[in-house]
Coordinates of C-alpha atoms and ligand atoms in Angstrom, one line a residue:
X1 CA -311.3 -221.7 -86.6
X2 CA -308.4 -223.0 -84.7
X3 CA -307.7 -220.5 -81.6
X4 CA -303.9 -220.8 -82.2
X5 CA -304.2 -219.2 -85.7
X6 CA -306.5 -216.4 -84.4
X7 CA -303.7 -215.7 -81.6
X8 CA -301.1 -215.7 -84.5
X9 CA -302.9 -213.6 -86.4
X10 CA -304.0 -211.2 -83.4
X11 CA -299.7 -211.3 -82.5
X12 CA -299.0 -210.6 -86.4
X13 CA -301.2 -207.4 -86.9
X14 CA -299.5 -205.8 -83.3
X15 CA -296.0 -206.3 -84.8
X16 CA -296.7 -205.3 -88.1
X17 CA -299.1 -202.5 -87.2
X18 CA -297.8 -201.1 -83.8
X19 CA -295.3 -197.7 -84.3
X20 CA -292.6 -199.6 -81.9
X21 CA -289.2 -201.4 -83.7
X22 CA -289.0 -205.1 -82.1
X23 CA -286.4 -207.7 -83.2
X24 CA -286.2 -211.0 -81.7
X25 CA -283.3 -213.5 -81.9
X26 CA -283.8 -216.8 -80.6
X27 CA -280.8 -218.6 -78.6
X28 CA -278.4 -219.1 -82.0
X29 CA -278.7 -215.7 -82.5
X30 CA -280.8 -215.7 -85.6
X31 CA -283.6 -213.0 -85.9
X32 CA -286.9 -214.5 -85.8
X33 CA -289.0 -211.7 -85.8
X34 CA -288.4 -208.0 -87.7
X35 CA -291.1 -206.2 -88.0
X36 CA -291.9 -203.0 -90.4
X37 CA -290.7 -200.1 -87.9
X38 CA -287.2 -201.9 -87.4
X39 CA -287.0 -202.4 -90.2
X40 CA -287.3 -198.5 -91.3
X41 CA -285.0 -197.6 -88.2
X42 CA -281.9 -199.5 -89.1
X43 CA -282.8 -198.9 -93.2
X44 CA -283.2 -202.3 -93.9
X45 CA -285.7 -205.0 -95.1
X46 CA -287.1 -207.9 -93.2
X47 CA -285.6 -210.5 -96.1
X48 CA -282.3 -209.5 -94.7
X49 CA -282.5 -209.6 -91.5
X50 CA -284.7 -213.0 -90.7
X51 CA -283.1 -216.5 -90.2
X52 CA -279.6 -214.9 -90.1
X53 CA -276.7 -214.5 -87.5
X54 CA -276.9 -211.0 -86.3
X55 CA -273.2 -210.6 -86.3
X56 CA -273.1 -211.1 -89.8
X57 CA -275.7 -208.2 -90.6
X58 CA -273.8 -206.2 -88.4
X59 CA -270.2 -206.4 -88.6
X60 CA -269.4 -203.3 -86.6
X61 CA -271.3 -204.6 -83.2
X62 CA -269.6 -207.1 -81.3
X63 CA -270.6 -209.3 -77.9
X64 CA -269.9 -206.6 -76.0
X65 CA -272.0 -203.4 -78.0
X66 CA -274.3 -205.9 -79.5
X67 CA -277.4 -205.6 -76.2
X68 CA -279.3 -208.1 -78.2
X69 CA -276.3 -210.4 -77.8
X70 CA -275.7 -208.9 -73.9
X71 CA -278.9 -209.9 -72.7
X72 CA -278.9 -213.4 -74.2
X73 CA -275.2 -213.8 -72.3
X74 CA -276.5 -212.3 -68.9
X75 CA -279.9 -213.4 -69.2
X76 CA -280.6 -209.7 -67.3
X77 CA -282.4 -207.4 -69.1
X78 CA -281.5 -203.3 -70.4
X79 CA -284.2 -201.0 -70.0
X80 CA -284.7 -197.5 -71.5
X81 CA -281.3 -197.1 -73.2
X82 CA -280.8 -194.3 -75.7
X83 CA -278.9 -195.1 -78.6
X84 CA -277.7 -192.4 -81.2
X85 CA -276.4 -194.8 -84.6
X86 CA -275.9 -194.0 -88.4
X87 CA -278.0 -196.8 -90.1
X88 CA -277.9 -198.8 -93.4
X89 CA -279.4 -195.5 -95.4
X90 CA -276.7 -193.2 -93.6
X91 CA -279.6 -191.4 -91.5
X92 CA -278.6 -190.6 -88.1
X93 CA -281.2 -192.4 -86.1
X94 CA -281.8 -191.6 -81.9
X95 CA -284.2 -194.1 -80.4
X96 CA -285.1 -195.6 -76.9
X97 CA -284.2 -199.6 -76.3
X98 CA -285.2 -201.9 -74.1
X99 CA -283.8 -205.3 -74.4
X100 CA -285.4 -208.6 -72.4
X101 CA -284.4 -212.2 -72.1
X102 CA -286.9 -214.8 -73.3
X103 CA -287.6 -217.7 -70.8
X104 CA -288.9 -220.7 -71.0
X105 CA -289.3 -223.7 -68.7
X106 CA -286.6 -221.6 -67.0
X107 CA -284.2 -221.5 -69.8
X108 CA -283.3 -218.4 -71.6
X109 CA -284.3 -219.3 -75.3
X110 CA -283.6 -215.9 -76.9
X111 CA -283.8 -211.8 -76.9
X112 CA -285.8 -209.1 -77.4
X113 CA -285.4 -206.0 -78.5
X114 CA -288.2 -202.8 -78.7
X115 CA -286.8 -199.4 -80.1
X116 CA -289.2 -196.2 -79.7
X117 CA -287.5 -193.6 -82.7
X118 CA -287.0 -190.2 -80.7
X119 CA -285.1 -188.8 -83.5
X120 CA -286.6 -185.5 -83.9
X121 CA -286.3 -184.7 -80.5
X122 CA -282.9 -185.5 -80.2
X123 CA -283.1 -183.2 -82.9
X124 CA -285.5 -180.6 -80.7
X125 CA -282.8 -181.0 -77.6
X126 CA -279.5 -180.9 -79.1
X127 CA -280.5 -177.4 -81.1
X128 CA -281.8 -176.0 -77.1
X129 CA -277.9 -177.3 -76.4
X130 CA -276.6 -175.3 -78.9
X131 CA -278.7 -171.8 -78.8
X132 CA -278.0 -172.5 -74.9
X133 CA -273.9 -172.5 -76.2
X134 CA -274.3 -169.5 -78.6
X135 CA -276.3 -167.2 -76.3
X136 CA -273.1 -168.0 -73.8
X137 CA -270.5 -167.0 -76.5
X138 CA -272.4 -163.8 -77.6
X139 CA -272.1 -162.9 -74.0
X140 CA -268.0 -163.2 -74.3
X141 CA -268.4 -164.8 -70.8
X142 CA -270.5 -162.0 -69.1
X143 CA -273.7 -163.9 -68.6
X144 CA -275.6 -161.2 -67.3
X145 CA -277.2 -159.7 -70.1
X146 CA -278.2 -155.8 -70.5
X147 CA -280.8 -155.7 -72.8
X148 CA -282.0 -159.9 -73.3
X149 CA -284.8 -161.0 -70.7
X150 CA -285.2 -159.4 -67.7
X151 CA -283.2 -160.4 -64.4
X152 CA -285.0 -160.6 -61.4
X153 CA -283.7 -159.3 -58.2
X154 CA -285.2 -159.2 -54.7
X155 CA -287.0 -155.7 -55.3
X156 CA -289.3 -157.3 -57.9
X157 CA -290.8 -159.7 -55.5
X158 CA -293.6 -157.8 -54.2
X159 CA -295.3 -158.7 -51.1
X160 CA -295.6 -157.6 -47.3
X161 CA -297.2 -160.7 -45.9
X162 CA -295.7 -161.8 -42.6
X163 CA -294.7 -165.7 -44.2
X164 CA -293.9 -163.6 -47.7
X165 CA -291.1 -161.9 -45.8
X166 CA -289.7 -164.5 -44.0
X167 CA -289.2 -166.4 -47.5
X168 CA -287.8 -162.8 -48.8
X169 CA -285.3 -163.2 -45.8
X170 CA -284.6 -167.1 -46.3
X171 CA -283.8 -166.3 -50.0
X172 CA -281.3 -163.1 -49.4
X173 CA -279.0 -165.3 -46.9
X174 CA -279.2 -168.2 -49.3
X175 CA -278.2 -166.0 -52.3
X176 CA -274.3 -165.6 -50.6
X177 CA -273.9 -169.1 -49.4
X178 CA -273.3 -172.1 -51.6
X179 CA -275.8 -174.4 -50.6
X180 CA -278.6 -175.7 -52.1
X181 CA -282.1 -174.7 -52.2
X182 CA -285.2 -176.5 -52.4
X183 CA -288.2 -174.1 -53.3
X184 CA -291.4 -175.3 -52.8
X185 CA -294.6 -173.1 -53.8
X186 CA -298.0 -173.6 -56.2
X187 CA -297.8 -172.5 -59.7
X188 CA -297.4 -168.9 -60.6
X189 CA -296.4 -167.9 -56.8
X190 CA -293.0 -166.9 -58.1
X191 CA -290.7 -170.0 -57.9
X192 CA -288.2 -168.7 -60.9
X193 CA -288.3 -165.0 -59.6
X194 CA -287.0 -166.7 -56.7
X195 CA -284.6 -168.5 -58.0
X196 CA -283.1 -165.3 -60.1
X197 CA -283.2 -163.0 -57.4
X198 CA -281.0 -165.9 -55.5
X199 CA -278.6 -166.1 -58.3
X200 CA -278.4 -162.0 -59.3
X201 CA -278.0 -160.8 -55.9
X202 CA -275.3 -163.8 -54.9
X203 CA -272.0 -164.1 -55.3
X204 CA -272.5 -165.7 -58.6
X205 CA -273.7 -163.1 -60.4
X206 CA -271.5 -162.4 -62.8
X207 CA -271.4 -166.2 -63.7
X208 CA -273.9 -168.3 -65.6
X209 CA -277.6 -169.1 -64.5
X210 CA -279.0 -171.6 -66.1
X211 CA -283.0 -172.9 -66.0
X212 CA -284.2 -176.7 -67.0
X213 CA -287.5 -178.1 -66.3
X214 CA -287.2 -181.7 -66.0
X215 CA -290.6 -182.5 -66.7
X216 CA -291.0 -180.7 -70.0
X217 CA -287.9 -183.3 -71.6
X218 CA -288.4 -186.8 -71.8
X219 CA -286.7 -188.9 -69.7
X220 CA -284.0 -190.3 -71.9
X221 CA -282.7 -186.9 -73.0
X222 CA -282.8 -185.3 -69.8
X223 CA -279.6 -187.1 -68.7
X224 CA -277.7 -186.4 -71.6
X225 CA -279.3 -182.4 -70.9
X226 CA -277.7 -182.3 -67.8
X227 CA -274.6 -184.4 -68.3
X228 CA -273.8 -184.4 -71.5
X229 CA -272.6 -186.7 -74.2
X230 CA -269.0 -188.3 -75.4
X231 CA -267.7 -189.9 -78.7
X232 CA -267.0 -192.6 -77.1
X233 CA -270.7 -193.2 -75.8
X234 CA -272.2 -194.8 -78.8
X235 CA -272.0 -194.8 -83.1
X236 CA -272.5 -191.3 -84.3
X237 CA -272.4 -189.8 -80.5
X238 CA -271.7 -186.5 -80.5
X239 CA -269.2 -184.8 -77.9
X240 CA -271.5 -182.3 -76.3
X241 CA -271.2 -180.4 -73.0
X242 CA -274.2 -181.0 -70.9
X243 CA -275.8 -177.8 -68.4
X244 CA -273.8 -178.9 -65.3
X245 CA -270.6 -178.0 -67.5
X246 CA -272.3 -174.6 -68.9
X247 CA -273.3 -173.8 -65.5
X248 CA -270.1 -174.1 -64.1
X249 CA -269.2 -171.7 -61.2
X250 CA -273.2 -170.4 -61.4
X251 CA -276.2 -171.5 -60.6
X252 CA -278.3 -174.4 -62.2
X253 CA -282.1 -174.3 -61.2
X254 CA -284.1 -177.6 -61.7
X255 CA -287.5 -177.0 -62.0
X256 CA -290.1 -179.1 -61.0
X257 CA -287.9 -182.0 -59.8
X258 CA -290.4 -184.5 -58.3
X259 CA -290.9 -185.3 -62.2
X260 CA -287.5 -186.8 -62.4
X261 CA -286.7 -190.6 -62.8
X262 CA -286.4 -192.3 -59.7
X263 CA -282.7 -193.7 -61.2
X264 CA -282.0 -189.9 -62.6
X265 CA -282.7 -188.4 -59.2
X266 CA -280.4 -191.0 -57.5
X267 CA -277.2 -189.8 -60.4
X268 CA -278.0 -186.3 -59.4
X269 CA -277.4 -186.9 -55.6
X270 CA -274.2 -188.4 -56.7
X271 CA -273.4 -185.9 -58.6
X272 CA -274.3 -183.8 -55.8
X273 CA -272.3 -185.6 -53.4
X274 CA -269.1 -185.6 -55.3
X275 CA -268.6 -182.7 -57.3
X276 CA -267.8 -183.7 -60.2
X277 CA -269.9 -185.3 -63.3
X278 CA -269.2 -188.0 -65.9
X279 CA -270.4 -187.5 -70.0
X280 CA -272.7 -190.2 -71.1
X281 CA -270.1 -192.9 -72.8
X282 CA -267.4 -190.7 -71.3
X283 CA -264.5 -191.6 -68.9
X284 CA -262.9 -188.6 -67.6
X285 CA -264.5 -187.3 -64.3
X286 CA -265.1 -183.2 -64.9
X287 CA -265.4 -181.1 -61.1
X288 CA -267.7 -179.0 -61.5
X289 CA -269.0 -175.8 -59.1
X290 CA -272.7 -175.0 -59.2
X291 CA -275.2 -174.2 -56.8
X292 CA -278.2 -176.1 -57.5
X293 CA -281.9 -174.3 -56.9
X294 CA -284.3 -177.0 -57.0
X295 CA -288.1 -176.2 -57.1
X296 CA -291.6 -178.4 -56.7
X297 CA -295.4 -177.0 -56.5
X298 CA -296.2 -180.1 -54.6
X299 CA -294.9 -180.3 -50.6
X300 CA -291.9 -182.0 -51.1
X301 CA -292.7 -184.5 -48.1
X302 CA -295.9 -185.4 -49.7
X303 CA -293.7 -186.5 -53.0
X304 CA -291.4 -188.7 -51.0
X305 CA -294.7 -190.2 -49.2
X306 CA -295.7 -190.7 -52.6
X307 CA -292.5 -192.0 -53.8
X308 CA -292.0 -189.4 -56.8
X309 CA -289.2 -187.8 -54.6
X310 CA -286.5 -189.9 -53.0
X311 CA -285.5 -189.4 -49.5
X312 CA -282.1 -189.5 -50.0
X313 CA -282.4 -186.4 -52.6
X314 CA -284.6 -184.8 -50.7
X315 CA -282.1 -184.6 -47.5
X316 CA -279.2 -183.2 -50.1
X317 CA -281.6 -180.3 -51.8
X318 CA -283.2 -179.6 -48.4
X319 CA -280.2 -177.3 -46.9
X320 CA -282.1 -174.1 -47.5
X321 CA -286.0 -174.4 -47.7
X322 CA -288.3 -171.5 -48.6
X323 CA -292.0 -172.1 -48.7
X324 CA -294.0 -169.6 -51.1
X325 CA -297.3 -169.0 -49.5
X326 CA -300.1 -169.5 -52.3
X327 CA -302.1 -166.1 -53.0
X328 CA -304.8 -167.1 -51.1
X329 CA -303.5 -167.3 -48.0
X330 CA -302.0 -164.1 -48.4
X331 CA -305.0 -161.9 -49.6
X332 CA -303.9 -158.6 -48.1
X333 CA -301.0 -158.4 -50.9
X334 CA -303.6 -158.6 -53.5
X335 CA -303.9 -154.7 -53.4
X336 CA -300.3 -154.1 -53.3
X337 CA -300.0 -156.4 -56.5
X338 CA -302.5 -154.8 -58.2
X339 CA -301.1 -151.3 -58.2
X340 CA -297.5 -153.1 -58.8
X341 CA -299.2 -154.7 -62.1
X342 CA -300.8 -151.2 -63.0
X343 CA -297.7 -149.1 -63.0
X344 CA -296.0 -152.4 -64.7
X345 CA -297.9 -152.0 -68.1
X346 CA -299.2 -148.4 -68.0
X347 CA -296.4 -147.1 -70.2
X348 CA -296.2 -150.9 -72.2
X349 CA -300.0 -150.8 -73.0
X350 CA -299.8 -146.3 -73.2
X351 CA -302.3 -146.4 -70.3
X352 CA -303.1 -143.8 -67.6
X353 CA -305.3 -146.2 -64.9
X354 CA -305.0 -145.5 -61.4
X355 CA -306.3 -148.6 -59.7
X356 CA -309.4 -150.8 -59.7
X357 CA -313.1 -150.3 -58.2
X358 CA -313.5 -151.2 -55.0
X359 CA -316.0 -154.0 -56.2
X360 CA -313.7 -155.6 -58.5
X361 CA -311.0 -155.7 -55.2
X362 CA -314.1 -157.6 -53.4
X363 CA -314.4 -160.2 -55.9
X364 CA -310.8 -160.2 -55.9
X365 CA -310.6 -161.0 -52.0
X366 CA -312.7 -163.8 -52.3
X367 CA -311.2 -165.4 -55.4
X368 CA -309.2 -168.5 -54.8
X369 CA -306.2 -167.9 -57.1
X370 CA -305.6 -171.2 -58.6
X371 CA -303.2 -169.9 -60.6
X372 CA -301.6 -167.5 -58.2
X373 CA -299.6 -164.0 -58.9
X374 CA -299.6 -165.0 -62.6
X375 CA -302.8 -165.2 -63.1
X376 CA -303.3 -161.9 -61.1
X377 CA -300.9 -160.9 -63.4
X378 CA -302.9 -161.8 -66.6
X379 CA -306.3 -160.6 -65.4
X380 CA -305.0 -157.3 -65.2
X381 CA -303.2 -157.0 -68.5
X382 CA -306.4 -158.1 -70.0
X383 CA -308.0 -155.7 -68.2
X384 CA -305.9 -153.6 -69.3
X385 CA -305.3 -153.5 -72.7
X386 CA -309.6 -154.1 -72.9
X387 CA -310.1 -150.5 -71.2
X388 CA -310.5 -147.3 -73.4
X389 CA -307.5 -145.2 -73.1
X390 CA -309.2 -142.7 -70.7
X391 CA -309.6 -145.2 -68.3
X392 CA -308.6 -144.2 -64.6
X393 CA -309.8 -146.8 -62.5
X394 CA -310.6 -150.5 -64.5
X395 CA -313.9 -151.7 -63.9
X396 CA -316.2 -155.1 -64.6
X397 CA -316.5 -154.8 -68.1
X398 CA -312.4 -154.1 -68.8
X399 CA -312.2 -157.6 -67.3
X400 CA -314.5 -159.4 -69.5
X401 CA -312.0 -162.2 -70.7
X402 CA -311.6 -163.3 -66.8
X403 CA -314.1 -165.7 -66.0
X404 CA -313.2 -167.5 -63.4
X405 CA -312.6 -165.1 -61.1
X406 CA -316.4 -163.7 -61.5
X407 CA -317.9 -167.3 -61.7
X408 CA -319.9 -166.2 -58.4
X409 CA -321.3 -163.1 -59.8
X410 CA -324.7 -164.2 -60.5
X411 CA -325.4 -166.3 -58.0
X412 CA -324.1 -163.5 -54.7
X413 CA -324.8 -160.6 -56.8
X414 CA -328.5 -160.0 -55.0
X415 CA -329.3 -157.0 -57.7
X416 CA -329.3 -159.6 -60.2
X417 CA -331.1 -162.4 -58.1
X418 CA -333.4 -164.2 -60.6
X419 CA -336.7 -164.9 -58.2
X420 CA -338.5 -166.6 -60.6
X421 CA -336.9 -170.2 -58.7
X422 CA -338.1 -171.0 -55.3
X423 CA -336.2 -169.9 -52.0
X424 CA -334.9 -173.2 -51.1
X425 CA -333.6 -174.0 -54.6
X426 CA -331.5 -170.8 -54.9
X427 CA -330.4 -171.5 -50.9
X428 CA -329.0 -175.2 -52.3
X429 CA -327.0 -173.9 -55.1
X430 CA -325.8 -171.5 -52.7
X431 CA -324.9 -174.2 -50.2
X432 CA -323.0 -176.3 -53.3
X433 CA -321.0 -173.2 -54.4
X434 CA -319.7 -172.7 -51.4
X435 CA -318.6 -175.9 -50.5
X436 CA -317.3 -176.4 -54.0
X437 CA -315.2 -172.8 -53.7
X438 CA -314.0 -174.0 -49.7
X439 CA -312.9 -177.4 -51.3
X440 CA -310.7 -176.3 -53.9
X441 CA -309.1 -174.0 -51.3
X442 CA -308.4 -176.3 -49.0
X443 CA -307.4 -178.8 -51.9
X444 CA -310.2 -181.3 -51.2
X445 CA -309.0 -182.0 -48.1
X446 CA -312.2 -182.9 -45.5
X447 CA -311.0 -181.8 -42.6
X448 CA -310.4 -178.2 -43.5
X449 CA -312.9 -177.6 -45.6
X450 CA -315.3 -178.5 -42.9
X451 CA -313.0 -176.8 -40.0
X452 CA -313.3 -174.0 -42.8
X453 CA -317.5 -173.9 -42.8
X454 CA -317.4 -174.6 -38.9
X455 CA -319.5 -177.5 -39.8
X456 CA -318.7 -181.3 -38.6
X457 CA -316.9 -183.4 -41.5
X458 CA -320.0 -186.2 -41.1
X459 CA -321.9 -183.2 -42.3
X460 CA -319.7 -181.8 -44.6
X461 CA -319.3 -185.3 -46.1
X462 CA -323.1 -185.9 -46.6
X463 CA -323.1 -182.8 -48.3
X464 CA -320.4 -183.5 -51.0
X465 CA -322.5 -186.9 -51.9
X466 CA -325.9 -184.8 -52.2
X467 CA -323.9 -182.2 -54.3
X468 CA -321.7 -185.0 -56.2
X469 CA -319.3 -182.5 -55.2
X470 CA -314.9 -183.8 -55.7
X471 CA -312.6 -185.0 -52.5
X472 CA -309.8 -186.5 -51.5
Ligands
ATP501 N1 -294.3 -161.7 -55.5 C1 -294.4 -161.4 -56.7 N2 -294.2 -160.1 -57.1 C2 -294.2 -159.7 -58.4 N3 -294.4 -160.5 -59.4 C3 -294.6 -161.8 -59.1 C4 -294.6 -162.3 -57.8 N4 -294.8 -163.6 -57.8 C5 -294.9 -164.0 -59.1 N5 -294.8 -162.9 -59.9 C6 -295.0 -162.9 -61.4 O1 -295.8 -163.9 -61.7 C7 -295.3 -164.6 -62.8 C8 -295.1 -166.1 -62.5 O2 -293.9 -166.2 -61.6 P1 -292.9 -167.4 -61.7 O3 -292.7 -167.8 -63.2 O4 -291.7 -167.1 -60.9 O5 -293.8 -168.6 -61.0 P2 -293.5 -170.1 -60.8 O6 -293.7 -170.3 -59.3 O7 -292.1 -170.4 -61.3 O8 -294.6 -170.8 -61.6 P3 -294.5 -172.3 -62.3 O9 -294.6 -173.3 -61.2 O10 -295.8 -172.3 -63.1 O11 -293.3 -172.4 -63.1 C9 -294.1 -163.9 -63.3 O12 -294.5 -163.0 -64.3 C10 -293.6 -163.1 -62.1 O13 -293.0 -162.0 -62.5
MG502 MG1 -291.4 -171.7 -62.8

């Protein structure tokens, strides 16, 4: 069989069969390739489409809002555009476009176009815009709420540890200035209670506060999220205040913002800069007053090594810095959590425990907290609501659902040594356990773990290739 035809067929099947629209015009602007998923999008079929001007199947786009016919006159190419349109079936369609020049021998020969359909979360994000709206209207402008979720203040941020305390103070001063904050700490070590605290004890407090993650929206929405969206901006566009605009004169935390676009992260720092924001497809410039809390669980100098965080935003968020020590470098506050957690859900859960045994606290000591205060938080109200009402002090079996934490039992737990294995093959699992447990608290980095063991990294290195244990 000829090779060409196996190529053609092999290019055939991926447009036909791939769940991306593409449309190609060549340099006349005729289409020369619609495939099925197009096709659905814009409500129209193949037959058409193919072998005709695009001008004359659509009338309403011109050489300027046509971006097929844009990228064949600039010969540059549009990536990642939203585009909200009604199409032939009157379905209002949101999808993602990127639009490339065709080359070749170094003339431009024609355009294409791939559209991802993001419809339903369009859908998903518009309806968070709106509750977002409503919630703000039931409040007839008071934002703070009496009886909604919880706000957190300063008081409900336990902790007595020496670099706990100093964050406390860092966060207090920062709650009546109007700079920014950047908040760096692991998951669960209390990022948002943070942030709240900041916002409820401040001068803001009677204004709005308003939380986004920017890793949880995709990319293309997040923009219109933030800035929000004009008529004018495309077909079918709605006119939609974005969270800058709802946050206005309060405070705006941006969670996890190492996961934002490289090009979103630069508008923000403009935005940031200047003070005022523009709507996607709008033209007036709206000031706008809000405090920005921004917050990362990785060190934010380690994102901009790694490029995930630009320099430039970094330097802007970077005014006030508080560094939330992970919970196991803080171990002393374990107890003082523990009897916070316990008085927390006695009267949710109709309890009457008084604290923990002294061997659970152990286990709890040596425990490396991946997840941090939450996950303190959750053993316990397991715990909790597993122990018989009579309960006074919540034992090992109450915390049956938490196996992580006890992982280690068998193998330290001497009582229940199995001595049916020899000596030295109980000593080597040992060994790996520990080095595994030192590892992932040091975060696989060699040099402390084996600082850690007060054994030489040579050592400590020939041991994680025995063990097949993970590093950096
Ligand atoms: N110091 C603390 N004192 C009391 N409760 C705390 C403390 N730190 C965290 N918590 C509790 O732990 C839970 C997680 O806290 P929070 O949501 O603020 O963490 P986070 O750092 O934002 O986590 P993530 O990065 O996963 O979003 C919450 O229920 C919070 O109340
Ligand atoms: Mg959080």
């Amino acid at each position: 069989m000829d090779k060409k035809y196996v190529s053609q067929a092999v290019l055939q099947n991926i447009l036909q069969h791939t769940d991306i629209g593409i449309h190609v015009i060549d340099e006349n602007r005729r289409t020369i390739v619609y495939n099925k998923v197009m096709a659905q999008l814009e409500g129209l079929k193949a037959e058409q489409v193919l072998q005709r001007d695009l001008l004359d199947i659509f009338p309403s786009l011109n050489e300027d809002t046509s971006t097929l016919i844009k990228v064949l006159n600039t010969e540059k190419p549009i990536i990642d555009k939203t585009q909200t349109y009604i199409n032939y079936k009157g379905q209002k369609i949101t999808t993602v476009n990127s639009t490339i020049p065709l080359f070749w021998e170094e003339k431009i020969v024609g355009a294409l176009e791939i559209a991802k359909d993001i419809t339903y979360l369009k859908r998903l994000s518009d309806q968070l815009m709106d509750l977002q709206r409503e919630l703000k209207c039931n409040n007839h402008g008071k934002y703070r709420s009496k009886n909604r979720i919880k706000n957190y203040t300063f008081s409900d941020i336990i902790g007595k540890d020496e670099n706990m305390i100093k964050a406390i103070e860092i966060g207090k001063r920062a709650s009546n200035s109007p700079s920014t904050v950047l908040l760096y700490g692991e998951t669960g070590t209390g990022k948002e209670l943070f942030a709240q605290s900041i916002h409820y004890e401040g001068i803001r407090k009677n204004r709005p506060f308003i939380a986004q993650n920017c890793a949880a929206i995709p990319e293309p929405l997040l923009e219109g999220i933030l800035f929000g969206t004009d008529k004018g901006g495309f077909t079918g566009a709605i006119e939609r205040e974005g969270i800058f605009e709802q946050a206005n004169g309060g405070t705006l935390l941006l969670d996890e913002i190492n996961s934002m676009s490289w090009e979103l992260q630069s508008k923000l720092l403009r935005v940031l800069q200047e003070g005022y924001i523009r709507r996607i497809g709008g033209i007036k410039d709206i000031l706008v007053d809000v405090k920005i809390i921004a917050t990362t669980n990785e060190e934010p100098l380690e994102s901009v090594k790694k490029g995930t965080l630009r320099k430039d935003l970094y330097y802007r968020l970077n005014v006030v810095y508080i560094d939330i020590p992970p919970l196991r470098d803080r171990r002393d506050d374990i107890p003082i959590l523990c009897d916070y957690f316990i008085h927390k859900y006695n009267p949710l859960l109709g309890k009457s425990v008084i604290g923990i045994k002294d061997d659970i606290i152990q286990y709890f000591y040596q425990y490396s907290w991946p997840g941090n205060v939450r996950e303190l938080e959750n053993s316990i109200e397991s715990a909790m609501n597993y122990a018989p009402d009579n309960r006074r002090y919540l034992q090992r079996e109450d915390f049956i659902s938490c196996h992580n934490i006890f992982k280690d039992e068998d193998i330290f737990n001497l009582n229940t040594l199995n001595m049916e294995r020899p000596l030295p093959e109980y000593l080597e699992e040992m060994e790996k356990d520990i080095i595994n447990r030192t590892l992932e608290e040091n975060k696989y980095n060699i040099s402390k773990t084996a600082k850690k063991l007060g054994i030489k990294r040579q050592t400590l290195q020939h041991k994680i290739k025995k063990y097949n244990s993970r590093a950096k």
